[in-house]
C-alpha cells in the first residue's frame, strides 16, 4: 500500500479527544491486542496506518501516491474547536464553515475506503501484474464506488449537532453511512467531530450547490443512539474514547482469548 510522510488525515479530528486534565493525551483501545492504552501528547501517534489515497473528483488526473485530501487546516481546526464547544459564532465565516464541513466529508470518505483498498490490493497482488497496474486497478475499483457518492454528498445539507448527552467513540473508520448500515435504513450520513458533537448530512434536493451548515443543540441521542455500536463494528485498528470505562465496556470484543493455565486444565 502506498505510504505517505504526512500525518494521518484524522489527526485534526482526534485533537478533540485529547484529555488535558493533569495528563495530556488520548485514551484508546488497540483492536489487534485488546489493550487499553494512553498516548501521551497531542500527536495521536497511534494513528499511523498507511493511507491509500484515491482522488474522487469526477475528472481526476493520474493520482499521486503521496497525495492526500487537500484541506484548509486553519479553517478546519477552527471549525472543529467550535463544534466541540458548541459555539457556532466561533466557527468562521459561512464559506469557511461550508468548506470545513466538506473537508470533513473528504477525510471521512478517505478513511471509509481504506479497508476496501487493502482488500483489493491483496487480491490484485495475486495476479501477474506490475505494481503500477495493481495500483491503477485498485484506484479504478474505489473510484467506481465512491465518485458518485462524493458528488452526491457535496449537495447534502449538513448540520453540526452538539451538546450530545453521551460521549461518542471514534475509530480509524468514523464515517457512517446510515443509508446502508442502519436497519431500517436512515436517510443520513454522519462523522463525529468530537466526543459530544456530530456532523450529519441529509439529502437536500439541490442540484447545484450546498446550503450553509446549520447548528443544533441536542439533549437526547435519538436516531444517533446506535452510533457507538456502528463505530465498534467497523473498527479494525483502534477506538478512541474519553474514559477508560467506555473502552472497558467494549474490550471483550477485541481482547484475545485467555491462555489456558495448568490450574484451568486441572479443573
PDB file of N, CA and C in Angstrom, residues 75-152:
ATOM      1  N   UNK A  75      -8.796  26.730   8.937  1.00  0.00           N
ATOM      2  CA  UNK A  75     -10.255  26.831   8.975  1.00  0.00           C
ATOM      3  C   UNK A  75     -10.863  25.551   9.549  1.00  0.00           C
ATOM      4  N   UNK A  76     -10.281  24.412   9.219  1.00  0.00           N
ATOM      5  CA  UNK A  76     -10.785  23.146   9.738  1.00  0.00           C
ATOM      6  C   UNK A  76     -10.599  23.080  11.255  1.00  0.00           C
ATOM      7  N   UNK A  77      -9.422  23.486  11.738  1.00  0.00           N
ATOM      8  CA  UNK A  77      -9.162  23.468  13.175  1.00  0.00           C
ATOM      9  C   UNK A  77     -10.140  24.379  13.922  1.00  0.00           C
ATOM     10  N   UNK A  78     -10.421  25.550  13.362  1.00  0.00           N
ATOM     11  CA  UNK A  78     -11.351  26.484  13.991  1.00  0.00           C
ATOM     12  C   UNK A  78     -12.754  25.888  14.037  1.00  0.00           C
ATOM     13  N   UNK A  79     -13.166  25.267  12.956  1.00  0.00           N
ATOM     14  CA  UNK A  79     -14.488  24.644  12.876  1.00  0.00           C
ATOM     15  C   UNK A  79     -14.623  23.507  13.893  1.00  0.00           C
ATOM     16  N   UNK A  80     -13.602  22.664  13.987  1.00  0.00           N
ATOM     17  CA  UNK A  80     -13.662  21.522  14.895  1.00  0.00           C
ATOM     18  C   UNK A  80     -13.698  21.970  16.349  1.00  0.00           C
ATOM     19  N   UNK A  81     -12.931  23.000  16.675  1.00  0.00           N
ATOM     20  CA  UNK A  81     -12.942  23.507  18.049  1.00  0.00           C
ATOM     21  C   UNK A  81     -14.310  24.128  18.375  1.00  0.00           C
ATOM     22  N   UNK A  82     -14.876  24.858  17.435  1.00  0.00           N
ATOM     23  CA  UNK A  82     -16.187  25.459  17.655  1.00  0.00           C
ATOM     24  C   UNK A  82     -17.253  24.385  17.845  1.00  0.00           C
ATOM     25  N   UNK A  83     -17.161  23.307  17.087  1.00  0.00           N
ATOM     26  CA  UNK A  83     -18.115  22.210  17.231  1.00  0.00           C
ATOM     27  C   UNK A  83     -17.989  21.566  18.604  1.00  0.00           C
ATOM     28  N   UNK A  84     -16.756  21.388  19.057  1.00  0.00           N
ATOM     29  CA  UNK A  84     -16.520  20.802  20.372  1.00  0.00           C
ATOM     30  C   UNK A  84     -17.133  21.668  21.472  1.00  0.00           C
ATOM     31  N   UNK A  85     -17.009  22.972  21.320  1.00  0.00           N
ATOM     32  CA  UNK A  85     -17.510  23.901  22.332  1.00  0.00           C
ATOM     33  C   UNK A  85     -18.981  24.254  22.134  1.00  0.00           C
ATOM     34  N   UNK A  86     -19.531  23.911  20.961  1.00  0.00           N
ATOM     35  CA  UNK A  86     -20.914  24.269  20.672  1.00  0.00           C
ATOM     36  C   UNK A  86     -21.105  25.748  20.436  1.00  0.00           C
ATOM     37  N   UNK A  87     -20.105  26.387  19.825  1.00  0.00           N
ATOM     38  CA  UNK A  87     -20.149  27.836  19.605  1.00  0.00           C
ATOM     39  C   UNK A  87     -20.061  28.133  18.108  1.00  0.00           C
ATOM     40  N   UNK A  88     -21.195  28.194  17.460  1.00  0.00           N
ATOM     41  CA  UNK A  88     -21.234  28.428  16.022  1.00  0.00           C
ATOM     42  C   UNK A  88     -20.579  29.745  15.655  1.00  0.00           C
ATOM     43  N   UNK A  89     -20.686  30.734  16.529  1.00  0.00           N
ATOM     44  CA  UNK A  89     -20.148  32.060  16.228  1.00  0.00           C
ATOM     45  C   UNK A  89     -18.626  32.065  16.158  1.00  0.00           C
ATOM     46  N   UNK A  90     -17.978  31.021  16.653  1.00  0.00           N
ATOM     47  CA  UNK A  90     -16.519  30.954  16.620  1.00  0.00           C
ATOM     48  C   UNK A  90     -15.994  30.067  15.492  1.00  0.00           C
ATOM     49  N   UNK A  91     -16.898  29.570  14.642  1.00  0.00           N
ATOM     50  CA  UNK A  91     -16.506  28.606  13.616  1.00  0.00           C
ATOM     51  C   UNK A  91     -15.930  29.240  12.365  1.00  0.00           C
ATOM     52  N   UNK A  92     -16.115  30.572  12.196  1.00  0.00           N
ATOM     53  CA  UNK A  92     -15.625  31.231  11.000  1.00  0.00           C
ATOM     54  C   UNK A  92     -16.754  31.708  10.117  1.00  0.00           C
ATOM     55  N   UNK A  93     -16.397  32.202   8.948  1.00  0.00           N
ATOM     56  CA  UNK A  93     -17.402  32.695   8.009  1.00  0.00           C
ATOM     57  C   UNK A  93     -18.254  31.551   7.470  1.00  0.00           C
ATOM     58  N   UNK A  94     -19.381  31.902   6.867  1.00  0.00           N
ATOM     59  CA  UNK A  94     -20.263  30.883   6.286  1.00  0.00           C
ATOM     60  C   UNK A  94     -19.513  30.039   5.267  1.00  0.00           C
ATOM     61  N   UNK A  95     -18.717  30.707   4.417  1.00  0.00           N
ATOM     62  CA  UNK A  95     -17.957  29.982   3.392  1.00  0.00           C
ATOM     63  C   UNK A  95     -16.911  29.073   4.015  1.00  0.00           C
ATOM     64  N   UNK A  96     -16.221  29.570   5.061  1.00  0.00           N
ATOM     65  CA  UNK A  96     -15.205  28.760   5.721  1.00  0.00           C
ATOM     66  C   UNK A  96     -15.816  27.525   6.376  1.00  0.00           C
ATOM     67  N   UNK A  97     -16.977  27.701   6.984  1.00  0.00           N
ATOM     68  CA  UNK A  97     -17.641  26.581   7.650  1.00  0.00           C
ATOM     69  C   UNK A  97     -18.121  25.555   6.624  1.00  0.00           C
ATOM     70  N   UNK A  98     -18.658  26.036   5.498  1.00  0.00           N
ATOM     71  CA  UNK A  98     -19.064  25.114   4.446  1.00  0.00           C
ATOM     72  C   UNK A  98     -17.879  24.309   3.932  1.00  0.00           C
ATOM     73  N   UNK A  99     -16.755  24.981   3.723  1.00  0.00           N
ATOM     74  CA  UNK A  99     -15.565  24.296   3.233  1.00  0.00           C
ATOM     75  C   UNK A  99     -15.050  23.306   4.273  1.00  0.00           C
ATOM     76  N   UNK A 100     -15.077  23.704   5.542  1.00  0.00           N
ATOM     77  CA  UNK A 100     -14.603  22.809   6.599  1.00  0.00           C
ATOM     78  C   UNK A 100     -15.475  21.559   6.687  1.00  0.00           C
ATOM     79  N   UNK A 101     -16.788  21.723   6.538  1.00  0.00           N
ATOM     80  CA  UNK A 101     -17.680  20.569   6.568  1.00  0.00           C
ATOM     81  C   UNK A 101     -17.379  19.627   5.398  1.00  0.00           C
ATOM     82  N   UNK A 102     -17.122  20.188   4.213  1.00  0.00           N
ATOM     83  CA  UNK A 102     -16.770  19.366   3.067  1.00  0.00           C
ATOM     84  C   UNK A 102     -15.407  18.701   3.267  1.00  0.00           C
ATOM     85  N   UNK A 103     -14.476  19.420   3.905  1.00  0.00           N
ATOM     86  CA  UNK A 103     -13.178  18.803   4.220  1.00  0.00           C
ATOM     87  C   UNK A 103     -13.378  17.587   5.119  1.00  0.00           C
ATOM     88  N   UNK A 104     -14.284  17.703   6.083  1.00  0.00           N
ATOM     89  CA  UNK A 104     -14.566  16.579   6.973  1.00  0.00           C
ATOM     90  C   UNK A 104     -15.130  15.394   6.188  1.00  0.00           C
ATOM     91  N   UNK A 105     -15.999  15.684   5.233  1.00  0.00           N
ATOM     92  CA  UNK A 105     -16.562  14.616   4.408  1.00  0.00           C
ATOM     93  C   UNK A 105     -15.457  13.949   3.586  1.00  0.00           C
ATOM     94  N   UNK A 106     -14.554  14.759   3.012  1.00  0.00           N
ATOM     95  CA  UNK A 106     -13.438  14.203   2.235  1.00  0.00           C
ATOM     96  C   UNK A 106     -12.594  13.281   3.105  1.00  0.00           C
ATOM     97  N   UNK A 107     -12.270  13.739   4.315  1.00  0.00           N
ATOM     98  CA  UNK A 107     -11.477  12.932   5.237  1.00  0.00           C
ATOM     99  C   UNK A 107     -12.227  11.649   5.589  1.00  0.00           C
ATOM    100  N   UNK A 108     -13.523  11.783   5.855  1.00  0.00           N
ATOM    101  CA  UNK A 108     -14.310  10.613   6.208  1.00  0.00           C
ATOM    102  C   UNK A 108     -14.353   9.575   5.105  1.00  0.00           C
ATOM    103  N   UNK A 109     -14.475  10.024   3.855  1.00  0.00           N
ATOM    104  CA  UNK A 109     -14.523   9.084   2.735  1.00  0.00           C
ATOM    105  C   UNK A 109     -13.179   8.394   2.527  1.00  0.00           C
ATOM    106  N   UNK A 110     -12.086   9.136   2.673  1.00  0.00           N
ATOM    107  CA  UNK A 110     -10.759   8.516   2.545  1.00  0.00           C
ATOM    108  C   UNK A 110     -10.631   7.368   3.538  1.00  0.00           C
ATOM    109  N   UNK A 111     -11.061   7.605   4.768  1.00  0.00           N
ATOM    110  CA  UNK A 111     -10.972   6.558   5.785  1.00  0.00           C
ATOM    111  C   UNK A 111     -11.956   5.425   5.510  1.00  0.00           C
ATOM    112  N   UNK A 112     -13.096   5.763   4.914  1.00  0.00           N
ATOM    113  CA  UNK A 112     -14.122   4.749   4.654  1.00  0.00           C
ATOM    114  C   UNK A 112     -13.667   3.698   3.661  1.00  0.00           C
ATOM    115  N   UNK A 113     -12.853   4.092   2.684  1.00  0.00           N
ATOM    116  CA  UNK A 113     -12.476   3.099   1.661  1.00  0.00           C
ATOM    117  C   UNK A 113     -11.134   2.415   1.927  1.00  0.00           C
ATOM    118  N   UNK A 114     -10.506   2.675   3.042  1.00  0.00           N
ATOM    119  CA  UNK A 114      -9.204   2.059   3.292  1.00  0.00           C
ATOM    120  C   UNK A 114      -9.269   0.535   3.352  1.00  0.00           C
ATOM    121  N   UNK A 115     -10.265  -0.001   4.022  1.00  0.00           N
ATOM    122  CA  UNK A 115     -10.367  -1.459   4.117  1.00  0.00           C
ATOM    123  C   UNK A 115     -10.577  -2.078   2.742  1.00  0.00           C
ATOM    124  N   UNK A 116     -11.434  -1.482   1.933  1.00  0.00           N
ATOM    125  CA  UNK A 116     -11.661  -1.993   0.584  1.00  0.00           C
ATOM    126  C   UNK A 116     -10.393  -1.892  -0.257  1.00  0.00           C
ATOM    127  N   UNK A 117      -9.645  -0.807  -0.069  1.00  0.00           N
ATOM    128  CA  UNK A 117      -8.401  -0.649  -0.824  1.00  0.00           C
ATOM    129  C   UNK A 117      -7.399  -1.727  -0.448  1.00  0.00           C
ATOM    130  N   UNK A 118      -7.288  -2.022   0.847  1.00  0.00           N
ATOM    131  CA  UNK A 118      -6.362  -3.072   1.287  1.00  0.00           C
ATOM    132  C   UNK A 118      -6.752  -4.429   0.718  1.00  0.00           C
ATOM    133  N   UNK A 119      -8.063  -4.713   0.752  1.00  0.00           N
ATOM    134  CA  UNK A 119      -8.535  -5.999   0.228  1.00  0.00           C
ATOM    135  C   UNK A 119      -8.297  -6.092  -1.275  1.00  0.00           C
ATOM    136  N   UNK A 120      -8.546  -5.013  -2.011  1.00  0.00           N
ATOM    137  CA  UNK A 120      -8.316  -5.027  -3.458  1.00  0.00           C
ATOM    138  C   UNK A 120      -6.841  -5.161  -3.771  1.00  0.00           C
ATOM    139  N   UNK A 121      -6.015  -4.487  -2.983  1.00  0.00           N
ATOM    140  CA  UNK A 121      -4.576  -4.566  -3.183  1.00  0.00           C
ATOM    141  C   UNK A 121      -4.090  -6.001  -3.020  1.00  0.00           C
ATOM    142  N   UNK A 122      -4.561  -6.677  -1.973  1.00  0.00           N
ATOM    143  CA  UNK A 122      -4.170  -8.069  -1.736  1.00  0.00           C
ATOM    144  C   UNK A 122      -4.655  -8.966  -2.861  1.00  0.00           C
ATOM    145  N   UNK A 123      -5.851  -8.708  -3.355  1.00  0.00           N
ATOM    146  CA  UNK A 123      -6.411  -9.524  -4.442  1.00  0.00           C
ATOM    147  C   UNK A 123      -5.598  -9.379  -5.717  1.00  0.00           C
ATOM    148  N   UNK A 124      -5.298  -8.141  -6.098  1.00  0.00           N
ATOM    149  CA  UNK A 124      -4.595  -7.929  -7.359  1.00  0.00           C
ATOM    150  C   UNK A 124      -3.133  -8.364  -7.288  1.00  0.00           C
ATOM    151  N   UNK A 125      -2.568  -8.403  -6.094  1.00  0.00           N
ATOM    152  CA  UNK A 125      -1.182  -8.857  -5.975  1.00  0.00           C
ATOM    153  C   UNK A 125      -1.040 -10.367  -6.178  1.00  0.00           C
ATOM    154  N   UNK A 126      -2.162 -11.055  -6.223  1.00  0.00           N
ATOM    155  CA  UNK A 126      -2.139 -12.476  -6.563  1.00  0.00           C
ATOM    156  C   UNK A 126      -2.139 -12.692  -8.074  1.00  0.00           C
ATOM    157  N   UNK A 127      -2.355 -11.602  -8.798  1.00  0.00           N
ATOM    158  CA  UNK A 127      -2.398 -11.679 -10.256  1.00  0.00           C
ATOM    159  C   UNK A 127      -1.035 -11.318 -10.845  1.00  0.00           C
ATOM    160  N   UNK A 128      -0.756 -11.775 -12.088  1.00  0.00           N
ATOM    161  CA  UNK A 128       0.520 -11.438 -12.740  1.00  0.00           C
ATOM    162  C   UNK A 128       0.504  -9.994 -13.252  1.00  0.00           C
ATOM    163  N   UNK A 129       0.621  -9.039 -12.334  1.00  0.00           N
ATOM    164  CA  UNK A 129       0.517  -7.621 -12.668  1.00  0.00           C
ATOM    165  C   UNK A 129       1.699  -6.865 -12.084  1.00  0.00           C
ATOM    166  N   UNK A 130       2.104  -5.788 -12.785  1.00  0.00           N
ATOM    167  CA  UNK A 130       3.124  -4.898 -12.248  1.00  0.00           C
ATOM    168  C   UNK A 130       2.498  -4.012 -11.171  1.00  0.00           C
ATOM    169  N   UNK A 131       3.365  -3.416 -10.334  1.00  0.00           N
ATOM    170  CA  UNK A 131       2.879  -2.618  -9.221  1.00  0.00           C
ATOM    171  C   UNK A 131       2.024  -1.434  -9.680  1.00  0.00           C
ATOM    172  N   UNK A 132       2.421  -0.776 -10.779  1.00  0.00           N
ATOM    173  CA  UNK A 132       1.622   0.354 -11.246  1.00  0.00           C
ATOM    174  C   UNK A 132       0.273  -0.113 -11.788  1.00  0.00           C
ATOM    175  N   UNK A 133       0.226  -1.326 -12.357  1.00  0.00           N
ATOM    176  CA  UNK A 133      -1.047  -1.874 -12.831  1.00  0.00           C
ATOM    177  C   UNK A 133      -1.957  -2.221 -11.644  1.00  0.00           C
ATOM    178  N   UNK A 134      -1.348  -2.728 -10.584  1.00  0.00           N
ATOM    179  CA  UNK A 134      -2.109  -3.063  -9.380  1.00  0.00           C
ATOM    180  C   UNK A 134      -2.734  -1.809  -8.795  1.00  0.00           C
ATOM    181  N   UNK A 135      -1.897  -0.770  -8.679  1.00  0.00           N
ATOM    182  CA  UNK A 135      -2.417   0.478  -8.120  1.00  0.00           C
ATOM    183  C   UNK A 135      -3.542   1.039  -8.979  1.00  0.00           C
ATOM    184  N   UNK A 136      -3.368   1.022 -10.284  1.00  0.00           N
ATOM    185  CA  UNK A 136      -4.394   1.543 -11.184  1.00  0.00           C
ATOM    186  C   UNK A 136      -5.695   0.755 -11.037  1.00  0.00           C
ATOM    187  N   UNK A 137      -5.586  -0.547 -10.850  1.00  0.00           N
ATOM    188  CA  UNK A 137      -6.783  -1.375 -10.695  1.00  0.00           C
ATOM    189  C   UNK A 137      -7.500  -1.055  -9.390  1.00  0.00           C
ATOM    190  N   UNK A 138      -6.739  -0.857  -8.310  1.00  0.00           N
ATOM    191  CA  UNK A 138      -7.345  -0.518  -7.024  1.00  0.00           C
ATOM    192  C   UNK A 138      -8.033   0.844  -7.117  1.00  0.00           C
ATOM    193  N   UNK A 139      -7.348   1.811  -7.715  1.00  0.00           N
ATOM    194  CA  UNK A 139      -7.927   3.150  -7.871  1.00  0.00           C
ATOM    195  C   UNK A 139      -9.230   3.070  -8.657  1.00  0.00           C
ATOM    196  N   UNK A 140      -9.252   2.282  -9.727  1.00  0.00           N
ATOM    197  CA  UNK A 140     -10.462   2.153 -10.541  1.00  0.00           C
ATOM    198  C   UNK A 140     -11.606   1.554  -9.724  1.00  0.00           C
ATOM    199  N   UNK A 141     -11.287   0.553  -8.904  1.00  0.00           N
ATOM    200  CA  UNK A 141     -12.320  -0.058  -8.062  1.00  0.00           C
ATOM    201  C   UNK A 141     -12.919   0.959  -7.086  1.00  0.00           C
ATOM    202  N   UNK A 142     -12.033   1.703  -6.407  1.00  0.00           N
ATOM    203  CA  UNK A 142     -12.506   2.663  -5.412  1.00  0.00           C
ATOM    204  C   UNK A 142     -13.291   3.796  -6.069  1.00  0.00           C
ATOM    205  N   UNK A 143     -12.770   4.305  -7.172  1.00  0.00           N
ATOM    206  CA  UNK A 143     -13.481   5.394  -7.859  1.00  0.00           C
ATOM    207  C   UNK A 143     -14.837   4.911  -8.365  1.00  0.00           C
ATOM    208  N   UNK A 144     -14.911   3.669  -8.810  1.00  0.00           N
ATOM    209  CA  UNK A 144     -16.169   3.148  -9.307  1.00  0.00           C
ATOM    210  C   UNK A 144     -17.270   3.164  -8.259  1.00  0.00           C
ATOM    211  N   UNK A 145     -16.892   3.028  -7.003  1.00  0.00           N
ATOM    212  CA  UNK A 145     -17.885   3.013  -5.942  1.00  0.00           C
ATOM    213  C   UNK A 145     -18.089   4.367  -5.278  1.00  0.00           C
ATOM    214  N   UNK A 146     -17.035   5.175  -5.188  1.00  0.00           N
ATOM    215  CA  UNK A 146     -17.092   6.364  -4.341  1.00  0.00           C
ATOM    216  C   UNK A 146     -17.210   7.704  -5.067  1.00  0.00           C
ATOM    217  N   UNK A 147     -16.905   7.773  -6.360  1.00  0.00           N
ATOM    218  CA  UNK A 147     -17.009   9.061  -7.055  1.00  0.00           C
ATOM    219  C   UNK A 147     -18.447   9.573  -7.032  1.00  0.00           C
ATOM    220  N   UNK A 148     -19.391   8.694  -7.323  1.00  0.00           N
ATOM    221  CA  UNK A 148     -20.794   9.098  -7.305  1.00  0.00           C
ATOM    222  C   UNK A 148     -21.256   9.496  -5.916  1.00  0.00           C
ATOM    223  N   UNK A 149     -20.807   8.766  -4.902  1.00  0.00           N
ATOM    224  CA  UNK A 149     -21.181   9.091  -3.531  1.00  0.00           C
ATOM    225  C   UNK A 149     -20.640  10.446  -3.131  1.00  0.00           C
ATOM    226  N   UNK A 150     -19.399  10.723  -3.505  1.00  0.00           N
ATOM    227  CA  UNK A 150     -18.793  12.011  -3.149  1.00  0.00           C
ATOM    228  C   UNK A 150     -19.560  13.159  -3.804  1.00  0.00           C
ATOM    229  N   UNK A 151     -19.950  12.995  -5.076  1.00  0.00           N
ATOM    230  CA  UNK A 151     -20.707  14.031  -5.769  1.00  0.00           C
ATOM    231  C   UNK A 151     -22.076  14.228  -5.119  1.00  0.00           C
ATOM    232  N   UNK A 152     -22.679  13.140  -4.674  1.00  0.00           N
ATOM    233  CA  UNK A 152     -23.980  13.216  -4.012  1.00  0.00           C
ATOM    234  C   UNK A 152     -23.866  13.951  -2.682  1.00  0.00           C
TER     235      UNK A 152
END
